GROMACS .gro file of C-alpha atoms in nm:
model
  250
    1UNK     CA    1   0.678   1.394   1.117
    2UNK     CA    2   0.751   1.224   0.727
    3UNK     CA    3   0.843   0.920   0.728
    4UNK     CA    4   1.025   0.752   0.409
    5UNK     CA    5   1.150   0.358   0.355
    6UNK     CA    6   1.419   0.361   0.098
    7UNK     CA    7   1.382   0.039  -0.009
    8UNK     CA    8   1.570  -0.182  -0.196
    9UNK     CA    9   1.385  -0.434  -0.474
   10UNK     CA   10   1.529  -0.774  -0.582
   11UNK     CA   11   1.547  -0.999  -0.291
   12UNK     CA   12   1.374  -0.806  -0.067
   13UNK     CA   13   1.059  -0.689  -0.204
   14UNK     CA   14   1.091  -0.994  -0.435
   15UNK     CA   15   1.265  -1.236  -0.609
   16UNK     CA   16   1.283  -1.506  -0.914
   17UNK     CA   17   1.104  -1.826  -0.910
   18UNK     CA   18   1.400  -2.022  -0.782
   19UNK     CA   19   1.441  -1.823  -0.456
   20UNK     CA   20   1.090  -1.845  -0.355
   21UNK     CA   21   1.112  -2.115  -0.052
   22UNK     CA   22   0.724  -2.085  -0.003
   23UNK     CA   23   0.560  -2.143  -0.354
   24UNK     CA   24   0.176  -2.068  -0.264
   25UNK     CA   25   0.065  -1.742  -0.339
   26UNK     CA   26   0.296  -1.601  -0.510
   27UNK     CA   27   0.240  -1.318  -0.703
   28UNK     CA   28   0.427  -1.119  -1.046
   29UNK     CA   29   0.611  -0.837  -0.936
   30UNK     CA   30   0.834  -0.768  -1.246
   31UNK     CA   31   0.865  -0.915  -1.602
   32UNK     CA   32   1.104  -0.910  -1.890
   33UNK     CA   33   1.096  -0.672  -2.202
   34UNK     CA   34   0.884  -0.989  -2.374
   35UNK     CA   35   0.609  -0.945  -2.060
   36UNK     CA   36   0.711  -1.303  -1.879
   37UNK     CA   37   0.697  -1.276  -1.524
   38UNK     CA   38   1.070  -1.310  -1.361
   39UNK     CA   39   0.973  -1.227  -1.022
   40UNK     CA   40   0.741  -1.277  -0.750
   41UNK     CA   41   0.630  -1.178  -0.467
   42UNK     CA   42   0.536  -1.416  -0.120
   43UNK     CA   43   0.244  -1.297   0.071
   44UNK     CA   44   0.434  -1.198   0.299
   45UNK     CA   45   0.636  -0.969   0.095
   46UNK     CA   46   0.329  -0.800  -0.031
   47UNK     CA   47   0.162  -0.779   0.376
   48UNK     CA   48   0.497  -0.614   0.430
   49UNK     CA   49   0.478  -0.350   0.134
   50UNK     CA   50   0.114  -0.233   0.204
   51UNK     CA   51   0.205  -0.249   0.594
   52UNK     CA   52   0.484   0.041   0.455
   53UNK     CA   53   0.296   0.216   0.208
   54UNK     CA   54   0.045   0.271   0.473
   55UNK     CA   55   0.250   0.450   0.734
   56UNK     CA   56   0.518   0.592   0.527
   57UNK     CA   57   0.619   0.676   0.167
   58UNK     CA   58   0.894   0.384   0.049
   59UNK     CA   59   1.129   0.523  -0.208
   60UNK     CA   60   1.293   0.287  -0.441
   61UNK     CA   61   1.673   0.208  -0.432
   62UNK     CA   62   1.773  -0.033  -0.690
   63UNK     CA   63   2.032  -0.163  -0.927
   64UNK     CA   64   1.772  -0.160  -1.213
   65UNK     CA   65   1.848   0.045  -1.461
   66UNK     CA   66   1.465   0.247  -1.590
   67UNK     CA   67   1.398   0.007  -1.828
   68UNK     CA   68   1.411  -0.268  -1.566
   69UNK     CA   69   1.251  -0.095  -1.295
   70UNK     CA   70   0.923   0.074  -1.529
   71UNK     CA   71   0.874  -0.307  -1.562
   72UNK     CA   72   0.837  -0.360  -1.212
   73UNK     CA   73   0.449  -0.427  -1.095
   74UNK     CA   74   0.475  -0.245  -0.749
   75UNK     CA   75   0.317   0.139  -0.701
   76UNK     CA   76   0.546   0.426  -0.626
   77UNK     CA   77   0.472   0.779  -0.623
   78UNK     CA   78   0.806   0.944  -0.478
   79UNK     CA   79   1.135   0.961  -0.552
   80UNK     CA   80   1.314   0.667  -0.690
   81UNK     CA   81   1.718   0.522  -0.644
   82UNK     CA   82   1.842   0.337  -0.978
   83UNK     CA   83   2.146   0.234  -1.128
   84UNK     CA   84   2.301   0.128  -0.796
   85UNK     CA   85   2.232   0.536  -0.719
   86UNK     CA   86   2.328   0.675  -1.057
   87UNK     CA   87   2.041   0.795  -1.150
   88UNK     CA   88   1.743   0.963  -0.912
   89UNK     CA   89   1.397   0.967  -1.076
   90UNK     CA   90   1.178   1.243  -0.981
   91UNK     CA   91   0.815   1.198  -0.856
   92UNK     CA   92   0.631   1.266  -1.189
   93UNK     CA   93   0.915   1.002  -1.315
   94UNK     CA   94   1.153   1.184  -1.471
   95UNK     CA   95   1.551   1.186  -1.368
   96UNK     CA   96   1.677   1.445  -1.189
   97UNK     CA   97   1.924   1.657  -1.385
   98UNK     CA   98   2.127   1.809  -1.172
   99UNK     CA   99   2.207   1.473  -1.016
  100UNK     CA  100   2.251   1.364  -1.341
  101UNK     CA  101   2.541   1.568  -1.441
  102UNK     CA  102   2.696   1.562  -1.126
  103UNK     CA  103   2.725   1.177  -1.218
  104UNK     CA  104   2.800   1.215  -1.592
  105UNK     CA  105   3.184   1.293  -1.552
  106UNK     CA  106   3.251   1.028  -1.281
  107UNK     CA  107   3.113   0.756  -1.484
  108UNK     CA  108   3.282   0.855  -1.792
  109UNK     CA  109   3.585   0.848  -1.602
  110UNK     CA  110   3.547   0.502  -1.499
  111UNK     CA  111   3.418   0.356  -1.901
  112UNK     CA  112   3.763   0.277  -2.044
  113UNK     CA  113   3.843   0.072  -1.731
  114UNK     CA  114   3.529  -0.097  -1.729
  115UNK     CA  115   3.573  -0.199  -2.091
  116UNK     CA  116   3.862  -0.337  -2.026
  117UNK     CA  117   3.739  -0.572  -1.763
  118UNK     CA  118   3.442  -0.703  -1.986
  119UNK     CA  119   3.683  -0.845  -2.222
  120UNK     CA  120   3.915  -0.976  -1.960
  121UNK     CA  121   3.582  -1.176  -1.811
  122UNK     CA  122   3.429  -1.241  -2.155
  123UNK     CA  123   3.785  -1.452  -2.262
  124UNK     CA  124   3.828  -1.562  -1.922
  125UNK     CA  125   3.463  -1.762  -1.954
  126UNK     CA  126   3.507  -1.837  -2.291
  127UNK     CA  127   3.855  -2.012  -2.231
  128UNK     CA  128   3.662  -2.220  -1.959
  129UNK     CA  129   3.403  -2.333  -2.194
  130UNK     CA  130   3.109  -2.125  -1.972
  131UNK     CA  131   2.798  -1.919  -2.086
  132UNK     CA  132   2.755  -1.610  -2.027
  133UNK     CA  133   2.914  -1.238  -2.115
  134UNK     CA  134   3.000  -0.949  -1.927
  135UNK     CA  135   2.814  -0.632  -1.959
  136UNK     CA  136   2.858  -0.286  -1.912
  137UNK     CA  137   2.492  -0.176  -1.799
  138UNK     CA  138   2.465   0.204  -1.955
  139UNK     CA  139   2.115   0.451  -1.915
  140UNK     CA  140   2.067   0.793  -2.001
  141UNK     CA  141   2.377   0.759  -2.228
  142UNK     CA  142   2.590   0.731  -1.961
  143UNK     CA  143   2.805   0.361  -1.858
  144UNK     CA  144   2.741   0.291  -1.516
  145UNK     CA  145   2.848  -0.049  -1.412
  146UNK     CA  146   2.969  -0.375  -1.505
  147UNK     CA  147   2.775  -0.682  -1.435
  148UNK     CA  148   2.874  -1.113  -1.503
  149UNK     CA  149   2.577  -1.346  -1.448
  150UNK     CA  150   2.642  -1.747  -1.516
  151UNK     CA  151   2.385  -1.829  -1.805
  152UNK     CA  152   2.313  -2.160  -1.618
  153UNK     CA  153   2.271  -1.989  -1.259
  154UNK     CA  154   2.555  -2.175  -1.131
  155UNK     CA  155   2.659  -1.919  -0.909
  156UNK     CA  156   2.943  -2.141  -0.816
  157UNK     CA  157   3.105  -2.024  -1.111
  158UNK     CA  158   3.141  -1.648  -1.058
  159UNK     CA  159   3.420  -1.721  -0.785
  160UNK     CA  160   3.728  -1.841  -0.978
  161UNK     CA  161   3.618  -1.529  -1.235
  162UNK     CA  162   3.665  -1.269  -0.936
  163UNK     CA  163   3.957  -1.435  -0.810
  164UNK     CA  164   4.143  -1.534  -1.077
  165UNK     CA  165   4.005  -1.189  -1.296
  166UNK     CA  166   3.873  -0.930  -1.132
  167UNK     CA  167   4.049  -0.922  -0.798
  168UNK     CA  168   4.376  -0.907  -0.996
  169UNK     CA  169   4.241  -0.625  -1.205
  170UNK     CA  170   4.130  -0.438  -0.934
  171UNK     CA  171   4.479  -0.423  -0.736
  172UNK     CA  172   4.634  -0.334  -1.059
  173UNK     CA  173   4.443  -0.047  -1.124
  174UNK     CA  174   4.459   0.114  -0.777
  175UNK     CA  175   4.069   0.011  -0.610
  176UNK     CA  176   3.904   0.246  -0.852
  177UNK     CA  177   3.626  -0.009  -0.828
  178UNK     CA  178   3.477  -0.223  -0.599
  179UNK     CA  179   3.305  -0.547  -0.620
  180UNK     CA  180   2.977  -0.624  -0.536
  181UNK     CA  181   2.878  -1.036  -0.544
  182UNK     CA  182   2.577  -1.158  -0.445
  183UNK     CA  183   2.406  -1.503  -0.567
  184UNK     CA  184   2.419  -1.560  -0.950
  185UNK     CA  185   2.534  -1.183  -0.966
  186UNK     CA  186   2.900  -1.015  -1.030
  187UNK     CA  187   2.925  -0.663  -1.030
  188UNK     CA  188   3.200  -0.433  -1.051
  189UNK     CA  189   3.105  -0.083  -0.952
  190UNK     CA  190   3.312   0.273  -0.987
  191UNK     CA  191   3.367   0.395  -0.608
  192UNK     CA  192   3.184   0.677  -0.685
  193UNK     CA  193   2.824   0.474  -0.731
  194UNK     CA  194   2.658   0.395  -0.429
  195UNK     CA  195   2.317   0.419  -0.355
  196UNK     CA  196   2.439   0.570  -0.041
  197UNK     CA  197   2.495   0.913  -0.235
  198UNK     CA  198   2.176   0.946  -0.393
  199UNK     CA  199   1.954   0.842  -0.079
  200UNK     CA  200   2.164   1.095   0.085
  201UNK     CA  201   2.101   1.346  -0.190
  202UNK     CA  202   1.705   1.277  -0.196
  203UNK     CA  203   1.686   1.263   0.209
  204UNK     CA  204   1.813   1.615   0.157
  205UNK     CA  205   1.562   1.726  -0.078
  206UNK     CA  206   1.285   1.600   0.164
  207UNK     CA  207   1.421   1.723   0.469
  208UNK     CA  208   1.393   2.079   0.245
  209UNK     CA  209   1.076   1.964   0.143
  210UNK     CA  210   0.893   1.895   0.487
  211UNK     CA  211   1.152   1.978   0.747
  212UNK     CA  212   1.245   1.712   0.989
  213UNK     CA  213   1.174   1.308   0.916
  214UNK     CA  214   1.215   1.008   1.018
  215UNK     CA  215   1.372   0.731   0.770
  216UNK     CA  216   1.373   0.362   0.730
  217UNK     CA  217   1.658   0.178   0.504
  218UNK     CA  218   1.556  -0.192   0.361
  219UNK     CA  219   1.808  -0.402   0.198
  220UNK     CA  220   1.921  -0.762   0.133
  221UNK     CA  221   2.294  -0.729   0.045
  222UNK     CA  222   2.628  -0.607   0.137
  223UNK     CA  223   2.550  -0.332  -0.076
  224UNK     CA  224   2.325  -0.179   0.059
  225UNK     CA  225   2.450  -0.163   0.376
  226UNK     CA  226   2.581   0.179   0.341
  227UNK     CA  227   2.261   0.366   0.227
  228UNK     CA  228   2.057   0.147   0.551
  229UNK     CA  229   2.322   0.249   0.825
  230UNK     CA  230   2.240   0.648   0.700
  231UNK     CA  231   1.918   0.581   0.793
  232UNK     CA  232   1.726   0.607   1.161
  233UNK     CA  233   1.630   0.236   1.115
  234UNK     CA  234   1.703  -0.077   0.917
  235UNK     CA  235   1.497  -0.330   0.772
  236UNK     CA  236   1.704  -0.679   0.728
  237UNK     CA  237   1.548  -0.985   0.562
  238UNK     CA  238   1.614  -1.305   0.742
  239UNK     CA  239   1.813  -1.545   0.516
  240UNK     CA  240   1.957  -1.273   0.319
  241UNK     CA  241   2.355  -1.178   0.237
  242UNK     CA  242   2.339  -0.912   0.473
  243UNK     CA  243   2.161  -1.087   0.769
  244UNK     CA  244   2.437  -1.354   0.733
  245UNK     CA  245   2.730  -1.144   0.795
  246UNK     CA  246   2.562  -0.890   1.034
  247UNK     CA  247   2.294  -1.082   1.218
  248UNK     CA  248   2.306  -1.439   1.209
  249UNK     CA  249   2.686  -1.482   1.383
  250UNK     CA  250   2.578  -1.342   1.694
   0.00000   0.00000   0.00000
């Protein structure tokens, strides 16, 4: 029987310099456009992901958007998850059209309101005298998300901005969106992206591809919580967001 990890990237596979508890070993696992490394792996992360690759074939689901994940330094020959399940690369790397346009109209749908909340943040942090603006992340043409980040990493920050802008927004437009928050990272999200979908749509194609499998979901975060619970097993890392409300209480 297959087997197949759909596996989620930043802060689980790795993370920036200022997460990394245990400095010794660490290793680049992605870079910005200019080449400088922005995260790294622990040895342990890296005895994990050959431990994987070994046994099973770990497909990619990630917020990155291809630009963002091409620069990431870790081998995958399979499908691939991006744009928080917007797009779904093929294996020879290219995206998969038909998922593609069955995307296209949903996010167009959602642009204008998305626009709208960028500004709303953008004059919200500028009245407050913070750095930092809101942006809508687009790929393939097509506007996907929205996505806040304090320029100092003071995560503290993001909290008065969902409650006092986004949270408002979002019960005046009906929950159209949803809001995903995690560390130094505020995203607001149509409801129709979720990696959920497009794991769901790929673990479709390989179940027509090699018949029956066995799956493995890996995540850090609240969101992905909904692509690991469609899976036969879940992979939690201890510390994260998502061990903290599902693990750690009990």
């Amino acid at each position: 029987m297959k087997k197949f990890l759909f596996a989620d990237l930043d802060d689980t596979l790795f993370q920036s310099l200022e997460k990394c508890v245990d400095r010794d070993d660490l290793q680049t696992a992605a870079v910005l456009k200019d080449g400088v490394a922005c995260s790294f792996s622990t040895a342990g992360q890296r005895a994990l992901f050959d431990f994987m690759q070994d046994g099973m074939t770990v497909i990619p689901a990630t917020a990155r958007n291809l630009d963002a994940f091409r620069r990431v330094r870790l081998d995958f020959h399979s499908y691939a998850v991006i744009n928080y399940g917007g797009v779904v690369l093929l294996p020879d790397g290219s995206a998969d059209r038909d998922w593609l346009e069955r995307m296209r109209p949903l996010m167009l749908a959602a642009q204008e309101g998305l626009a709208e909340l960028a500004g709303l943040v953008d004059a919200y942090v500028a009245a407050a005298g913070q750095r930092g603006r809101a942006r809508v992340i687009e790929d393939f043409s097509i506007p996907f998300y929205l996505v806040f980040k304090d320029a100092d990493k003071i995560a503290e920050r993001l909290e008065p901005i969902e409650r006092e802008v986004v949270r408002p927004w979002l019960e005046a437009r009906g929950h159209d969106y949803f809001i995903h928050r995690n560390g130094n990272n505020l995203a607001v999200l149509p409801n129709a992206l979720n990696k959920s979908h497009a794991v769901a749509y790929v673990t479709e194609r390989l179940r027509a591809e090699h018949g029956a499998l066995l799956t493995f979901g890996m995540g850090d975060s609240r969101s992905d919580a909904r692509f690991m619970a469609a899976c036969d097993y879940a992979i939690v890392p201890r510390g994260s967001q998502l061990a903290g409300l599902a693990l750690e209480p009990l």
